[in-house]
Amino acid sequence: MKVKTKTAIVVLAAGEASRMGKPKQLLPWGETTLLEHTIKTALEVNTDEILVVLGAHYNEIKSLIDKYPIQIVFNPDWKSGLGTSISKAIYEIQNGRQEIHAVLIMLADQPFISSNDLNLMIKHFRKSENQIIATIYEGGVKGVPVLFDATYFDDLLALNDDYGAKEIIKRYKAFVDFYNNNSNIADLDTPDEYQSAYQNTFNI
């Protein structure tokens, strides 16, 4: 009988979004916001815990998402980059009430990632095989969402800069599998990218 693996989703939403010129976590996406859309997607996934890491504009964003059944993590070192947010989330997971076997990391500004995408990544996870599952997009771009076996929690905990988990993926590339995503959009970083994506999605 297969033992159920326990997975946590970490949504990274601590950045200031300087290229966007405003908090992109709060940008409209249909009848909600980018961050809320991502949280709702995560809530549809077969997972055991959802953590959302906040930093810049903490009070404003927290008041918006307090209503969701998630754990909100504050990263006071958000200006130092993604790595610190990942580290804070892993610390909370390691000190939580249940044993987590894998963590699936995603960004707040990935509206084209579906719950099906995330469920398929979790479905292909094999506990205790040192597995990493990263996403590959059209054109060969590799990135998040990315799933890490608990074997890598200490490496993730040690992150402290803006390179996120890329160096860990490179270091352990022999253990990396890829999930093919048919989209050519990984995330939204600029006003033009956001406007184009919004207009194409909602036929405006």
Short mmCIF file of C-alpha atoms in Angstrom, two decimals:
data_model
loop_
_atom_site.label_atom_id
_atom_site.label_comp_id
_atom_site.label_asym_id
_atom_site.label_seq_id
_atom_site.Cartn_x
_atom_site.Cartn_y
_atom_site.Cartn_z
CA MET A 1 0.00 0.00 0.00
CA LYS A 2 1.43 3.34 -1.06
CA VAL A 3 2.02 5.77 1.79
CA LYS A 4 0.42 9.15 1.17
CA THR A 5 2.95 11.88 0.66
CA LYS A 6 2.33 15.25 2.27
CA THR A 7 3.02 18.31 0.13
CA ALA A 8 3.08 22.01 0.95
CA ILE A 9 2.60 24.79 -1.60
CA VAL A 10 4.58 27.98 -1.09
CA VAL A 11 3.40 31.11 -2.92
CA LEU A 12 6.11 33.76 -3.12
CA ALA A 13 4.46 37.19 -2.92
CA ALA A 14 6.92 39.35 -0.96
CA GLY A 15 8.46 41.46 -3.73
CA GLU A 16 7.91 45.14 -4.42
CA ALA A 17 7.39 44.62 -8.19
CA SER A 18 9.57 47.62 -9.10
CA ARG A 19 9.32 46.89 -12.83
CA MET A 20 5.54 46.88 -12.63
CA GLY A 21 5.46 50.23 -10.83
CA LYS A 22 2.78 49.07 -8.37
CA PRO A 23 2.11 46.01 -6.18
CA LYS A 24 1.39 43.37 -8.81
CA GLN A 25 -0.05 41.09 -6.11
CA LEU A 26 -3.01 43.49 -6.05
CA LEU A 27 -3.47 43.95 -9.81
CA PRO A 28 -6.95 42.98 -11.05
CA TRP A 29 -7.41 39.55 -12.58
CA GLY A 30 -11.00 39.09 -13.62
CA GLU A 31 -13.15 39.65 -10.55
CA THR A 32 -10.25 39.18 -8.16
CA THR A 33 -6.51 40.01 -7.95
CA LEU A 34 -3.43 38.22 -9.25
CA LEU A 35 -2.49 36.95 -5.80
CA GLU A 36 -6.01 35.85 -4.91
CA HIS A 37 -6.29 34.02 -8.23
CA THR A 38 -3.07 32.16 -7.40
CA ILE A 39 -4.28 31.35 -3.88
CA LYS A 40 -7.58 30.01 -5.24
CA THR A 41 -5.66 27.87 -7.71
CA ALA A 42 -3.53 26.47 -4.88
CA LEU A 43 -6.63 25.74 -2.80
CA GLU A 44 -7.93 23.50 -5.59
CA VAL A 45 -4.80 21.33 -5.41
CA ASN A 46 -4.43 18.05 -3.54
CA THR A 47 -2.03 19.46 -0.97
CA ASP A 48 -1.68 19.50 2.82
CA GLU A 49 -0.59 23.05 3.54
CA ILE A 50 -0.43 26.40 1.73
CA LEU A 51 1.94 29.16 2.79
CA VAL A 52 1.95 32.64 1.27
CA VAL A 53 5.08 34.69 1.91
CA LEU A 54 4.57 38.45 2.12
CA GLY A 55 7.00 41.32 2.52
CA ALA A 56 6.48 44.63 0.71
CA HIS A 57 3.03 46.20 1.27
CA TYR A 58 2.48 43.58 3.97
CA ASN A 59 -0.46 45.14 5.81
CA GLU A 60 -2.40 45.98 2.66
CA ILE A 61 -1.97 42.55 1.12
CA LYS A 62 -2.49 40.63 4.37
CA SER A 63 -5.85 42.34 4.96
CA LEU A 64 -6.93 41.18 1.51
CA ILE A 65 -6.00 37.50 1.89
CA ASP A 66 -6.68 36.94 5.61
CA LYS A 67 -10.01 35.33 4.69
CA TYR A 68 -8.38 32.34 2.97
CA PRO A 69 -7.42 29.09 4.78
CA ILE A 70 -3.69 29.63 4.33
CA GLN A 71 -0.67 30.37 6.49
CA ILE A 72 0.68 33.87 5.95
CA VAL A 73 4.43 34.20 6.49
CA PHE A 74 6.11 37.59 6.86
CA ASN A 75 9.59 37.99 5.42
CA PRO A 76 11.24 41.09 6.92
CA ASP A 77 14.24 40.52 4.63
CA TRP A 78 12.21 40.64 1.40
CA LYS A 79 14.48 43.31 -0.11
CA SER A 80 17.29 40.74 -0.21
CA GLY A 81 15.38 38.68 -2.75
CA LEU A 82 13.44 35.49 -3.42
CA GLY A 83 15.91 33.28 -1.61
CA THR A 84 15.04 34.78 1.76
CA SER A 85 11.33 34.19 1.18
CA ILE A 86 11.92 30.55 0.34
CA SER A 87 14.08 30.19 3.43
CA LYS A 88 11.38 31.71 5.67
CA ALA A 89 8.76 29.35 4.25
CA ILE A 90 10.93 26.28 4.73
CA TYR A 91 11.64 27.31 8.33
CA GLU A 92 7.89 27.46 9.00
CA ILE A 93 7.35 24.08 7.34
CA GLN A 94 10.14 22.41 9.32
CA ASN A 95 8.74 23.81 12.55
CA GLY A 96 5.13 23.05 11.71
CA ARG A 97 2.73 20.54 13.20
CA GLN A 98 3.05 17.90 10.50
CA GLU A 99 5.80 16.23 8.54
CA ILE A 100 5.96 17.52 4.97
CA HIS A 101 7.60 15.34 2.32
CA ALA A 102 7.82 17.90 -0.50
CA VAL A 103 7.36 21.59 -1.19
CA LEU A 104 5.94 23.06 -4.40
CA ILE A 105 7.10 26.64 -4.93
CA MET A 106 5.23 29.05 -7.19
CA LEU A 107 4.98 32.80 -7.76
CA ALA A 108 2.08 35.16 -7.10
CA ASP A 109 2.06 36.36 -10.71
CA GLN A 110 1.50 33.07 -12.56
CA PRO A 111 -2.19 33.23 -13.57
CA PHE A 112 -1.73 30.68 -16.37
CA ILE A 113 -0.62 27.95 -13.99
CA SER A 114 -3.67 25.78 -13.34
CA SER A 115 -4.56 23.50 -10.46
CA ASN A 116 -4.26 20.65 -12.97
CA ASP A 117 -0.63 21.61 -13.65
CA LEU A 118 0.15 21.56 -9.93
CA ASN A 119 -1.73 18.33 -9.29
CA LEU A 120 0.16 16.59 -12.10
CA MET A 121 3.49 17.70 -10.63
CA ILE A 122 2.49 16.35 -7.23
CA LYS A 123 1.19 13.14 -8.79
CA HIS A 124 4.60 12.48 -10.36
CA PHE A 125 6.46 13.08 -7.10
CA ARG A 126 8.13 10.01 -5.60
CA LYS A 127 8.98 10.36 -1.92
CA SER A 128 12.58 9.85 -0.75
CA GLU A 129 14.09 9.69 -4.25
CA ASN A 130 15.77 13.13 -4.02
CA GLN A 131 13.44 14.30 -6.76
CA ILE A 132 13.15 17.83 -8.12
CA ILE A 133 10.41 18.61 -10.65
CA ALA A 134 10.81 21.94 -12.47
CA THR A 135 8.56 23.50 -15.12
CA ILE A 136 9.68 23.93 -18.71
CA TYR A 137 7.83 26.35 -20.99
CA GLU A 138 7.59 26.78 -24.75
CA GLY A 139 10.96 27.82 -26.10
CA GLY A 140 12.80 25.82 -23.46
CA VAL A 141 12.56 28.33 -20.62
CA LYS A 142 12.88 26.51 -17.28
CA GLY A 143 11.56 27.75 -13.97
CA VAL A 144 8.75 27.71 -11.44
CA PRO A 145 6.58 26.12 -10.27
CA VAL A 146 9.18 23.72 -8.95
CA LEU A 147 8.76 20.83 -6.54
CA PHE A 148 11.50 19.77 -4.11
CA ASP A 149 11.76 16.58 -2.09
CA ALA A 150 12.31 17.22 1.63
CA THR A 151 15.90 16.09 1.07
CA TYR A 152 16.59 19.63 -0.13
CA PHE A 153 14.98 21.51 2.75
CA ASP A 154 18.32 22.34 4.36
CA ASP A 155 19.61 23.71 1.03
CA LEU A 156 16.46 25.80 0.64
CA LEU A 157 16.69 27.00 4.23
CA ALA A 158 20.20 28.31 3.53
CA LEU A 159 19.10 30.57 0.65
CA ASN A 160 19.72 34.26 1.28
CA ASP A 161 19.80 36.12 -2.02
CA ASP A 162 17.82 36.90 -5.19
CA TYR A 163 18.73 33.77 -7.12
CA GLY A 164 15.94 31.75 -5.56
CA ALA A 165 16.40 28.03 -5.98
CA LYS A 166 18.10 28.12 -9.39
CA GLU A 167 21.50 27.25 -7.97
CA ILE A 168 20.08 24.26 -6.12
CA ILE A 169 18.49 22.99 -9.33
CA LYS A 170 21.83 23.36 -11.14
CA ARG A 171 23.73 21.68 -8.32
CA TYR A 172 21.46 18.63 -8.31
CA LYS A 173 20.60 18.56 -12.02
CA ALA A 174 21.00 14.77 -12.13
CA PHE A 175 17.84 14.50 -10.00
CA VAL A 176 15.74 17.02 -11.95
CA ASP A 177 12.67 16.01 -13.94
CA PHE A 178 10.67 18.48 -16.01
CA TYR A 179 6.96 19.14 -16.29
CA ASN A 180 6.11 20.48 -19.73
CA ASN A 181 3.79 23.48 -19.65
CA ASN A 182 2.28 24.43 -23.00
CA SER A 183 2.21 28.12 -22.16
CA ASN A 184 4.94 30.52 -23.28
CA ILE A 185 4.29 32.83 -20.32
CA ALA A 186 6.04 31.99 -17.06
CA ASP A 187 5.11 35.12 -15.08
CA LEU A 188 4.20 38.80 -15.50
CA ASP A 189 6.93 41.34 -14.75
CA THR A 190 6.09 44.52 -16.69
CA PRO A 191 2.97 46.63 -17.33
CA ASP A 192 3.01 45.63 -21.00
CA GLU A 193 3.15 41.92 -20.14
CA TYR A 194 0.31 42.32 -17.68
CA GLN A 195 -1.91 44.37 -20.02
CA SER A 196 -1.36 41.97 -22.90
CA ALA A 197 -2.09 38.92 -20.77
CA TYR A 198 -5.18 40.51 -19.24
CA GLN A 199 -6.61 41.63 -22.55
CA ASN A 200 -5.99 38.28 -24.23
CA THR A 201 -7.49 36.36 -21.30
CA PHE A 202 -10.61 38.43 -20.79
CA ASN A 203 -11.09 39.50 -24.45
CA ILE A 204 -10.88 43.19 -23.70
#
